[in-house]
Amino acid sequence: MNRQYFGTDGIRGEVGKPPMTVDFIMKLGWAAGKVFSKQGRGSVVIGKDTRISGYMFESALEAGLAAAGLDIVLLGPMPTPAVAYFTRAQRASAGIVISASHNSYHDDGVKFFNGAGFKLSDDTELAIEDMIEKPLVMVKSEVIGKASRMDDAKGRYIEFCKSSIPFNTTLRGIKIVVDCAHGATYHIAPVVFRELGAEVIELGVKPDGLNINKDAGALHPDNMRSVVLESQADIGIAFDGDGDRLGVITSEGKVIWPDRFMMLYAMDILSRNPGAEIIFDVKCSTKL
């Protein structure tokens, strides 16, 4: 059976045009909620990037999920990896990211994580699509889902990121240029590096809902390269709008593209864990 709505990474499109309309996203929330609630009443974690349409679609998803009887935990602007983390940490039934990744603010999208923080299976996506075609029927009033906001999500995720670095490791004496693309990492990444001891030069940390990914971030490294060279920084690190794509600039101004960086990271893992299995969920074009 072919998918009608889901692509390789959730559902995405131009805001205001099918499928990225308010009525469809509410129905999507309800349909997903009905599928996730088959294991009993649960909760869904929702995060978003900084594009202006995120507020609208967050409310639509919240309404649909509540109508299906699931509780909702709202994280606010949060990188995609953070949503996967909180889905696991909260023992939620699923996680949802409202984002069109590296696209401009004209687009938006919805992507899901299962309770383990991984992408949904094909069968689950097809089950949601099948439910979308059915009439929306609310649960009884006494079991409508409730929504709450995790006010300390930013601090929790910053501490989680820092905990991934060995305790005796410090970034003191290192100057880092961090470009957040006016996206979801704007209030996370600079703090993490600074609290680990680095001197941080911030770029792309003033989101206004319309400037996400605009001439900034991982897909537009030229501005960051100039700052790295002018400031004699040790490294430049750039994220895309939802924080799941990484670009690196060396102190000499050389760009290390995401696919090569992932390969280098995988090689490091294998050097420390011989025989480990690593699965890439991207098309990697780099030859080492």
PDB file of C-alpha atoms in Angstrom:
ATOM      1  CA  MET A   1       0.000   0.000   0.000  1.00  0.00           C
ATOM      2  CA  ASN A   2       1.413   3.384  -1.045  1.00  0.00           C
ATOM      3  CA  ARG A   3       1.493   6.295   1.376  1.00  0.00           C
ATOM      4  CA  GLN A   4      -0.714   9.235   0.515  1.00  0.00           C
ATOM      5  CA  TYR A   5       0.623  11.743   3.038  1.00  0.00           C
ATOM      6  CA  PHE A   6       3.815  10.493   4.692  1.00  0.00           C
ATOM      7  CA  GLY A   7       7.094  11.073   2.919  1.00  0.00           C
ATOM      8  CA  THR A   8      10.600  10.026   3.905  1.00  0.00           C
ATOM      9  CA  ASP A   9      10.505  12.241   6.999  1.00  0.00           C
ATOM     10  CA  GLY A  10       6.931  12.838   8.089  1.00  0.00           C
ATOM     11  CA  ILE A  11       4.453  15.121   6.342  1.00  0.00           C
ATOM     12  CA  ARG A  12       5.620  18.411   4.873  1.00  0.00           C
ATOM     13  CA  GLY A  13       4.383  21.110   2.538  1.00  0.00           C
ATOM     14  CA  GLU A  14       3.636  24.771   1.960  1.00  0.00           C
ATOM     15  CA  VAL A  15       1.679  26.357   4.778  1.00  0.00           C
ATOM     16  CA  GLY A  16      -1.975  26.888   3.848  1.00  0.00           C
ATOM     17  CA  LYS A  17      -1.953  24.307   1.065  1.00  0.00           C
ATOM     18  CA  PRO A  18      -2.868  20.623   1.518  1.00  0.00           C
ATOM     19  CA  PRO A  19      -1.706  18.845   3.536  1.00  0.00           C
ATOM     20  CA  MET A  20      -0.408  21.715   5.686  1.00  0.00           C
ATOM     21  CA  THR A  21      -3.791  23.204   6.550  1.00  0.00           C
ATOM     22  CA  VAL A  22      -5.243  23.648  10.020  1.00  0.00           C
ATOM     23  CA  ASP A  23      -8.158  21.268   9.472  1.00  0.00           C
ATOM     24  CA  PHE A  24      -5.932  18.504   8.118  1.00  0.00           C
ATOM     25  CA  ILE A  25      -3.359  18.827  10.900  1.00  0.00           C
ATOM     26  CA  MET A  26      -6.113  18.622  13.520  1.00  0.00           C
ATOM     27  CA  LYS A  27      -7.413  15.482  11.816  1.00  0.00           C
ATOM     28  CA  LEU A  28      -3.864  14.134  11.670  1.00  0.00           C
ATOM     29  CA  GLY A  29      -3.502  14.691  15.409  1.00  0.00           C
ATOM     30  CA  TRP A  30      -6.755  12.838  16.058  1.00  0.00           C
ATOM     31  CA  ALA A  31      -5.830   9.969  13.714  1.00  0.00           C
ATOM     32  CA  ALA A  32      -2.387   9.581  15.258  1.00  0.00           C
ATOM     33  CA  GLY A  33      -3.936   9.768  18.710  1.00  0.00           C
ATOM     34  CA  LYS A  34      -6.356   6.959  17.903  1.00  0.00           C
ATOM     35  CA  VAL A  35      -3.490   4.772  16.713  1.00  0.00           C
ATOM     36  CA  PHE A  36      -1.273   5.562  19.699  1.00  0.00           C
ATOM     37  CA  SER A  37      -4.135   5.117  22.188  1.00  0.00           C
ATOM     38  CA  LYS A  38      -4.701   1.497  21.184  1.00  0.00           C
ATOM     39  CA  GLN A  39      -2.159   0.638  23.886  1.00  0.00           C
ATOM     40  CA  GLY A  40      -4.233   2.503  26.463  1.00  0.00           C
ATOM     41  CA  ARG A  41      -4.366   6.145  27.470  1.00  0.00           C
ATOM     42  CA  GLY A  42      -1.008   7.776  27.105  1.00  0.00           C
ATOM     43  CA  SER A  43       0.696  11.067  26.346  1.00  0.00           C
ATOM     44  CA  VAL A  44       2.353  12.719  23.373  1.00  0.00           C
ATOM     45  CA  VAL A  45       5.278  15.151  23.549  1.00  0.00           C
ATOM     46  CA  ILE A  46       5.187  18.047  21.056  1.00  0.00           C
ATOM     47  CA  GLY A  47       8.114  20.295  20.132  1.00  0.00           C
ATOM     48  CA  LYS A  48       8.538  22.764  17.292  1.00  0.00           C
ATOM     49  CA  ASP A  49      11.043  25.002  15.590  1.00  0.00           C
ATOM     50  CA  THR A  50      10.729  28.790  15.439  1.00  0.00           C
ATOM     51  CA  ARG A  51       8.713  29.339  12.256  1.00  0.00           C
ATOM     52  CA  ILE A  52       5.562  31.401  12.742  1.00  0.00           C
ATOM     53  CA  SER A  53       3.169  28.649  11.629  1.00  0.00           C
ATOM     54  CA  GLY A  54       4.329  26.415  14.480  1.00  0.00           C
ATOM     55  CA  TYR A  55       1.987  28.089  16.963  1.00  0.00           C
ATOM     56  CA  MET A  56      -1.011  27.412  14.728  1.00  0.00           C
ATOM     57  CA  PHE A  57      -0.183  23.789  14.011  1.00  0.00           C
ATOM     58  CA  GLU A  58       0.724  23.138  17.643  1.00  0.00           C
ATOM     59  CA  SER A  59      -2.810  24.155  18.641  1.00  0.00           C
ATOM     60  CA  ALA A  60      -4.339  22.051  15.880  1.00  0.00           C
ATOM     61  CA  LEU A  61      -2.400  18.938  16.889  1.00  0.00           C
ATOM     62  CA  GLU A  62      -3.229  19.558  20.539  1.00  0.00           C
ATOM     63  CA  ALA A  63      -6.956  19.681  19.734  1.00  0.00           C
ATOM     64  CA  GLY A  64      -6.843  16.520  17.639  1.00  0.00           C
ATOM     65  CA  LEU A  65      -4.860  14.520  20.166  1.00  0.00           C
ATOM     66  CA  ALA A  66      -7.082  15.648  23.044  1.00  0.00           C
ATOM     67  CA  ALA A  67     -10.158  14.645  21.040  1.00  0.00           C
ATOM     68  CA  ALA A  68      -8.631  11.174  20.723  1.00  0.00           C
ATOM     69  CA  GLY A  69      -8.141  10.972  24.485  1.00  0.00           C
ATOM     70  CA  LEU A  70      -4.382  11.507  24.765  1.00  0.00           C
ATOM     71  CA  ASP A  71      -2.615  13.924  27.077  1.00  0.00           C
ATOM     72  CA  ILE A  72      -0.173  16.403  25.568  1.00  0.00           C
ATOM     73  CA  VAL A  73       3.132  17.768  26.875  1.00  0.00           C
ATOM     74  CA  LEU A  74       4.179  20.973  25.095  1.00  0.00           C
ATOM     75  CA  LEU A  75       7.908  21.678  24.959  1.00  0.00           C
ATOM     76  CA  GLY A  76       7.836  24.877  22.909  1.00  0.00           C
ATOM     77  CA  PRO A  77      10.753  25.583  20.528  1.00  0.00           C
ATOM     78  CA  MET A  78      13.065  22.607  20.875  1.00  0.00           C
ATOM     79  CA  PRO A  79      15.546  20.805  18.564  1.00  0.00           C
ATOM     80  CA  THR A  80      14.313  17.609  16.932  1.00  0.00           C
ATOM     81  CA  PRO A  81      16.777  15.404  18.874  1.00  0.00           C
ATOM     82  CA  ALA A  82      15.420  16.941  22.094  1.00  0.00           C
ATOM     83  CA  VAL A  83      11.900  15.806  21.232  1.00  0.00           C
ATOM     84  CA  ALA A  84      13.176  12.258  20.735  1.00  0.00           C
ATOM     85  CA  TYR A  85      14.954  12.496  24.098  1.00  0.00           C
ATOM     86  CA  PHE A  86      11.912  13.810  25.972  1.00  0.00           C
ATOM     87  CA  THR A  87       9.654  11.205  24.372  1.00  0.00           C
ATOM     88  CA  ARG A  88      11.796   8.509  25.963  1.00  0.00           C
ATOM     89  CA  ALA A  89      12.391  10.371  29.219  1.00  0.00           C
ATOM     90  CA  GLN A  90       8.674  11.029  29.746  1.00  0.00           C
ATOM     91  CA  ARG A  91       7.756   7.456  28.785  1.00  0.00           C
ATOM     92  CA  ALA A  92       5.371   9.018  26.263  1.00  0.00           C
ATOM     93  CA  SER A  93       3.420   7.070  23.673  1.00  0.00           C
ATOM     94  CA  ALA A  94       4.917   9.192  20.894  1.00  0.00           C
ATOM     95  CA  GLY A  95       6.688  12.444  20.092  1.00  0.00           C
ATOM     96  CA  ILE A  96       5.844  15.021  17.452  1.00  0.00           C
ATOM     97  CA  VAL A  97       8.064  17.678  15.875  1.00  0.00           C
ATOM     98  CA  ILE A  98       6.467  20.584  14.019  1.00  0.00           C
ATOM     99  CA  SER A  99       9.117  21.620  11.518  1.00  0.00           C
ATOM    100  CA  ALA A 100      10.070  21.782   7.870  1.00  0.00           C
ATOM    101  CA  SER A 101      13.723  21.304   8.796  1.00  0.00           C
ATOM    102  CA  HIS A 102      16.019  23.354   6.521  1.00  0.00           C
ATOM    103  CA  ASN A 103      13.179  24.874   4.448  1.00  0.00           C
ATOM    104  CA  SER A 104      12.077  28.501   4.729  1.00  0.00           C
ATOM    105  CA  TYR A 105       9.185  29.710   6.875  1.00  0.00           C
ATOM    106  CA  HIS A 106       6.781  29.291   3.935  1.00  0.00           C
ATOM    107  CA  ASP A 107       6.837  25.534   4.584  1.00  0.00           C
ATOM    108  CA  ASP A 108       6.110  23.482   7.649  1.00  0.00           C
ATOM    109  CA  GLY A 109       5.757  19.831   8.525  1.00  0.00           C
ATOM    110  CA  VAL A 110       4.961  17.210  11.129  1.00  0.00           C
ATOM    111  CA  LYS A 111       7.170  14.256  11.964  1.00  0.00           C
ATOM    112  CA  PHE A 112       6.671  11.570  14.563  1.00  0.00           C
ATOM    113  CA  PHE A 113       8.730   9.482  16.962  1.00  0.00           C
ATOM    114  CA  ASN A 114       7.580   6.283  18.590  1.00  0.00           C
ATOM    115  CA  GLY A 115       7.831   5.808  22.338  1.00  0.00           C
ATOM    116  CA  ALA A 116      11.470   4.735  22.045  1.00  0.00           C
ATOM    117  CA  GLY A 117      12.410   7.970  20.266  1.00  0.00           C
ATOM    118  CA  PHE A 118      12.752   6.461  16.781  1.00  0.00           C
ATOM    119  CA  LYS A 119      10.858   7.059  13.554  1.00  0.00           C
ATOM    120  CA  LEU A 120       7.532   5.313  13.152  1.00  0.00           C
ATOM    121  CA  SER A 121       7.361   1.984  11.403  1.00  0.00           C
ATOM    122  CA  ASP A 122       5.782   1.744   7.970  1.00  0.00           C
ATOM    123  CA  ASP A 123       2.838  -0.126   9.470  1.00  0.00           C
ATOM    124  CA  THR A 124       2.181   2.640  11.998  1.00  0.00           C
ATOM    125  CA  GLU A 125       2.313   5.360   9.340  1.00  0.00           C
ATOM    126  CA  LEU A 126      -0.114   3.399   7.183  1.00  0.00           C
ATOM    127  CA  ALA A 127      -2.420   2.887  10.160  1.00  0.00           C
ATOM    128  CA  ILE A 128      -2.484   6.661  10.747  1.00  0.00           C
ATOM    129  CA  GLU A 129      -3.229   7.318   7.079  1.00  0.00           C
ATOM    130  CA  ASP A 130      -6.049   4.786   7.205  1.00  0.00           C
ATOM    131  CA  MET A 131      -7.506   6.493  10.283  1.00  0.00           C
ATOM    132  CA  ILE A 132      -7.354   9.911   8.587  1.00  0.00           C
ATOM    133  CA  GLU A 133      -9.941   8.693   6.089  1.00  0.00           C
ATOM    134  CA  LYS A 134     -12.426   7.827   8.843  1.00  0.00           C
ATOM    135  CA  PRO A 135     -14.892  10.275  10.435  1.00  0.00           C
ATOM    136  CA  LEU A 136     -13.524  12.151  13.439  1.00  0.00           C
ATOM    137  CA  VAL A 137     -15.345  10.891  16.522  1.00  0.00           C
ATOM    138  CA  MET A 138     -14.383  12.399  19.874  1.00  0.00           C
ATOM    139  CA  VAL A 139     -13.926  10.384  23.015  1.00  0.00           C
ATOM    140  CA  LYS A 140     -16.395  10.984  25.848  1.00  0.00           C
ATOM    141  CA  SER A 141     -16.020  14.274  27.704  1.00  0.00           C
ATOM    142  CA  GLU A 142     -14.661  12.678  30.859  1.00  0.00           C
ATOM    143  CA  VAL A 143     -11.676  11.197  29.005  1.00  0.00           C
ATOM    144  CA  ILE A 144     -10.702  14.130  26.773  1.00  0.00           C
ATOM    145  CA  GLY A 145      -6.935  14.614  26.854  1.00  0.00           C
ATOM    146  CA  LYS A 146      -5.282  17.326  28.924  1.00  0.00           C
ATOM    147  CA  ALA A 147      -2.416  19.566  27.867  1.00  0.00           C
ATOM    148  CA  SER A 148       0.463  20.811  30.010  1.00  0.00           C
ATOM    149  CA  ARG A 149       3.611  22.801  29.265  1.00  0.00           C
ATOM    150  CA  MET A 150       7.069  21.690  30.373  1.00  0.00           C
ATOM    151  CA  ASP A 151       8.437  25.037  31.495  1.00  0.00           C
ATOM    152  CA  ASP A 152      11.906  23.692  32.303  1.00  0.00           C
ATOM    153  CA  ALA A 153      12.431  21.774  29.055  1.00  0.00           C
ATOM    154  CA  LYS A 154      15.273  24.066  27.972  1.00  0.00           C
ATOM    155  CA  GLY A 155      17.250  23.560  31.172  1.00  0.00           C
ATOM    156  CA  ARG A 156      16.646  19.824  31.219  1.00  0.00           C
ATOM    157  CA  TYR A 157      17.922  19.378  27.683  1.00  0.00           C
ATOM    158  CA  ILE A 158      20.959  21.585  28.243  1.00  0.00           C
ATOM    159  CA  GLU A 159      21.928  19.409  31.207  1.00  0.00           C
ATOM    160  CA  PHE A 160      21.364  16.256  29.148  1.00  0.00           C
ATOM    161  CA  CYS A 161      23.649  17.553  26.385  1.00  0.00           C
ATOM    162  CA  LYS A 162      26.350  18.448  28.898  1.00  0.00           C
ATOM    163  CA  SER A 163      26.056  15.018  30.520  1.00  0.00           C
ATOM    164  CA  SER A 164      26.997  13.388  27.206  1.00  0.00           C
ATOM    165  CA  ILE A 165      30.512  14.832  27.601  1.00  0.00           C
ATOM    166  CA  PRO A 166      32.897  13.109  30.042  1.00  0.00           C
ATOM    167  CA  PHE A 167      32.960  15.020  33.329  1.00  0.00           C
ATOM    168  CA  ASN A 168      36.698  15.722  33.171  1.00  0.00           C
ATOM    169  CA  THR A 169      36.441  17.184  29.652  1.00  0.00           C
ATOM    170  CA  THR A 170      36.455  20.970  29.331  1.00  0.00           C
ATOM    171  CA  LEU A 171      36.266  23.355  26.389  1.00  0.00           C
ATOM    172  CA  ARG A 172      38.214  26.098  28.186  1.00  0.00           C
ATOM    173  CA  GLY A 173      40.567  27.913  25.848  1.00  0.00           C
ATOM    174  CA  ILE A 174      38.514  27.015  22.760  1.00  0.00           C
ATOM    175  CA  LYS A 175      36.717  29.684  20.736  1.00  0.00           C
ATOM    176  CA  ILE A 176      33.608  28.438  18.902  1.00  0.00           C
ATOM    177  CA  VAL A 177      31.351  30.227  16.433  1.00  0.00           C
ATOM    178  CA  VAL A 178      27.843  28.795  16.739  1.00  0.00           C
ATOM    179  CA  ASP A 179      25.246  29.508  14.031  1.00  0.00           C
ATOM    180  CA  CYS A 180      21.731  28.454  15.047  1.00  0.00           C
ATOM    181  CA  ALA A 181      19.949  29.496  11.810  1.00  0.00           C
ATOM    182  CA  HIS A 182      17.427  31.473  13.884  1.00  0.00           C
ATOM    183  CA  GLY A 183      15.963  28.064  14.605  1.00  0.00           C
ATOM    184  CA  ALA A 184      15.226  25.664  17.418  1.00  0.00           C
ATOM    185  CA  THR A 185      18.770  25.530  18.820  1.00  0.00           C
ATOM    186  CA  TYR A 186      19.027  29.303  19.365  1.00  0.00           C
ATOM    187  CA  HIS A 187      18.511  29.061  23.146  1.00  0.00           C
ATOM    188  CA  ILE A 188      20.204  25.678  23.598  1.00  0.00           C
ATOM    189  CA  ALA A 189      23.482  25.281  21.689  1.00  0.00           C
ATOM    190  CA  PRO A 190      25.296  28.477  22.744  1.00  0.00           C
ATOM    191  CA  VAL A 191      24.500  27.774  26.399  1.00  0.00           C
ATOM    192  CA  VAL A 192      25.767  24.182  26.203  1.00  0.00           C
ATOM    193  CA  PHE A 193      29.135  25.175  24.726  1.00  0.00           C
ATOM    194  CA  ARG A 194      29.520  28.160  27.032  1.00  0.00           C
ATOM    195  CA  GLU A 195      28.768  26.129  30.168  1.00  0.00           C
ATOM    196  CA  LEU A 196      31.320  23.550  29.034  1.00  0.00           C
ATOM    197  CA  GLY A 197      33.900  26.341  29.146  1.00  0.00           C
ATOM    198  CA  ALA A 198      34.168  27.559  25.555  1.00  0.00           C
ATOM    199  CA  GLU A 199      34.243  31.156  24.392  1.00  0.00           C
ATOM    200  CA  VAL A 200      31.170  31.363  22.160  1.00  0.00           C
ATOM    201  CA  ILE A 201      30.395  33.750  19.319  1.00  0.00           C
ATOM    202  CA  GLU A 202      26.665  33.487  18.540  1.00  0.00           C
ATOM    203  CA  LEU A 203      25.072  33.785  15.105  1.00  0.00           C
ATOM    204  CA  GLY A 204      21.476  33.186  14.051  1.00  0.00           C
ATOM    205  CA  VAL A 205      20.016  33.461  17.560  1.00  0.00           C
ATOM    206  CA  LYS A 206      17.290  36.070  16.962  1.00  0.00           C
ATOM    207  CA  PRO A 207      14.295  34.194  15.529  1.00  0.00           C
ATOM    208  CA  ASP A 208      11.291  36.285  14.515  1.00  0.00           C
ATOM    209  CA  GLY A 209       9.159  33.530  12.978  1.00  0.00           C
ATOM    210  CA  LEU A 210      10.114  34.496   9.433  1.00  0.00           C
ATOM    211  CA  ASN A 211      13.921  34.351   9.325  1.00  0.00           C
ATOM    212  CA  ILE A 212      14.486  30.655  10.058  1.00  0.00           C
ATOM    213  CA  ASN A 213      17.269  29.275   7.814  1.00  0.00           C
ATOM    214  CA  LYS A 214      17.491  32.625   5.989  1.00  0.00           C
ATOM    215  CA  ASP A 215      21.115  33.019   4.840  1.00  0.00           C
ATOM    216  CA  ALA A 216      22.213  31.253   8.012  1.00  0.00           C
ATOM    217  CA  GLY A 217      22.854  27.851   9.488  1.00  0.00           C
ATOM    218  CA  ALA A 218      24.174  24.585   8.118  1.00  0.00           C
ATOM    219  CA  LEU A 219      23.011  25.206   4.550  1.00  0.00           C
ATOM    220  CA  HIS A 220      24.540  28.691   4.342  1.00  0.00           C
ATOM    221  CA  PRO A 221      28.011  28.451   5.894  1.00  0.00           C
ATOM    222  CA  ASP A 222      29.667  31.412   4.161  1.00  0.00           C
ATOM    223  CA  ASN A 223      28.769  33.957   6.841  1.00  0.00           C
ATOM    224  CA  MET A 224      29.977  31.662   9.596  1.00  0.00           C
ATOM    225  CA  ARG A 225      33.201  30.956   7.696  1.00  0.00           C
ATOM    226  CA  SER A 226      33.941  34.685   7.546  1.00  0.00           C
ATOM    227  CA  VAL A 227      33.373  35.063  11.282  1.00  0.00           C
ATOM    228  CA  VAL A 228      35.541  32.021  12.061  1.00  0.00           C
ATOM    229  CA  LEU A 229      38.432  33.432  10.041  1.00  0.00           C
ATOM    230  CA  GLU A 230      38.041  37.026  11.256  1.00  0.00           C
ATOM    231  CA  SER A 231      37.804  36.042  14.913  1.00  0.00           C
ATOM    232  CA  GLN A 232      40.495  33.354  14.610  1.00  0.00           C
ATOM    233  CA  ALA A 233      38.092  30.861  16.147  1.00  0.00           C
ATOM    234  CA  ASP A 234      39.068  27.231  16.590  1.00  0.00           C
ATOM    235  CA  ILE A 235      35.917  25.904  14.963  1.00  0.00           C
ATOM    236  CA  GLY A 236      32.503  26.912  13.639  1.00  0.00           C
ATOM    237  CA  ILE A 237      29.392  24.822  14.230  1.00  0.00           C
ATOM    238  CA  ALA A 238      26.148  25.418  12.338  1.00  0.00           C
ATOM    239  CA  PHE A 239      22.724  23.854  12.768  1.00  0.00           C
ATOM    240  CA  ASP A 240      19.685  23.919  10.519  1.00  0.00           C
ATOM    241  CA  GLY A 241      16.288  25.189  11.621  1.00  0.00           C
ATOM    242  CA  ASP A 242      15.230  22.172  13.644  1.00  0.00           C
ATOM    243  CA  GLY A 243      18.697  21.241  14.863  1.00  0.00           C
ATOM    244  CA  ASP A 244      19.057  17.796  13.303  1.00  0.00           C
ATOM    245  CA  ARG A 245      21.565  18.829  10.623  1.00  0.00           C
ATOM    246  CA  LEU A 246      25.116  19.868  11.436  1.00  0.00           C
ATOM    247  CA  GLY A 247      27.802  21.680   9.489  1.00  0.00           C
ATOM    248  CA  VAL A 248      31.344  22.366  10.701  1.00  0.00           C
ATOM    249  CA  ILE A 249      33.908  24.963   9.653  1.00  0.00           C
ATOM    250  CA  THR A 250      37.545  24.349  10.547  1.00  0.00           C
ATOM    251  CA  SER A 251      39.817  27.127  11.787  1.00  0.00           C
ATOM    252  CA  GLU A 252      41.234  27.306   8.235  1.00  0.00           C
ATOM    253  CA  GLY A 253      37.755  27.881   6.780  1.00  0.00           C
ATOM    254  CA  LYS A 254      37.214  24.400   5.374  1.00  0.00           C
ATOM    255  CA  VAL A 255      33.628  23.144   5.356  1.00  0.00           C
ATOM    256  CA  ILE A 256      32.934  19.658   6.698  1.00  0.00           C
ATOM    257  CA  TRP A 257      29.526  18.724   5.314  1.00  0.00           C
ATOM    258  CA  PRO A 258      27.029  16.706   7.389  1.00  0.00           C
ATOM    259  CA  ASP A 259      27.463  13.397   5.587  1.00  0.00           C
ATOM    260  CA  ARG A 260      31.253  13.414   6.042  1.00  0.00           C
ATOM    261  CA  PHE A 261      30.873  14.448   9.672  1.00  0.00           C
ATOM    262  CA  MET A 262      28.522  11.509  10.271  1.00  0.00           C
ATOM    263  CA  MET A 263      30.980   9.130   8.659  1.00  0.00           C
ATOM    264  CA  LEU A 264      33.826  10.430  10.813  1.00  0.00           C
ATOM    265  CA  TYR A 265      31.629  10.063  13.899  1.00  0.00           C
ATOM    266  CA  ALA A 266      30.748   6.504  12.889  1.00  0.00           C
ATOM    267  CA  MET A 267      34.420   5.653  12.401  1.00  0.00           C
ATOM    268  CA  ASP A 268      35.166   6.975  15.884  1.00  0.00           C
ATOM    269  CA  ILE A 269      32.389   4.828  17.370  1.00  0.00           C
ATOM    270  CA  LEU A 270      33.703   1.757  15.575  1.00  0.00           C
ATOM    271  CA  SER A 271      37.251   2.431  16.770  1.00  0.00           C
ATOM    272  CA  ARG A 272      36.008   2.364  20.362  1.00  0.00           C
ATOM    273  CA  ASN A 273      33.404  -0.373  19.883  1.00  0.00           C
ATOM    274  CA  PRO A 274      34.694  -2.908  17.325  1.00  0.00           C
ATOM    275  CA  GLY A 275      31.876  -4.852  15.746  1.00  0.00           C
ATOM    276  CA  ALA A 276      29.197  -2.257  16.548  1.00  0.00           C
ATOM    277  CA  GLU A 277      26.388  -1.962  14.013  1.00  0.00           C
ATOM    278  CA  ILE A 278      25.652   1.548  12.748  1.00  0.00           C
ATOM    279  CA  ILE A 279      22.620   2.268  10.590  1.00  0.00           C
ATOM    280  CA  PHE A 280      22.392   5.537   8.657  1.00  0.00           C
ATOM    281  CA  ASP A 281      18.931   6.899   7.922  1.00  0.00           C
ATOM    282  CA  VAL A 282      20.280   9.301   5.310  1.00  0.00           C
ATOM    283  CA  LYS A 283      21.669   9.065   1.792  1.00  0.00           C
ATOM    284  CA  CYS A 284      25.408   9.521   2.237  1.00  0.00           C
ATOM    285  CA  SER A 285      27.341  10.739  -0.801  1.00  0.00           C
ATOM    286  CA  THR A 286      30.785  11.262   0.672  1.00  0.00           C
ATOM    287  CA  LYS A 287      33.642   8.931  -0.236  1.00  0.00           C
ATOM    288  CA  LEU A 288      36.372   8.631   2.372  1.00  0.00           C
TER     289      LEU A 288
END
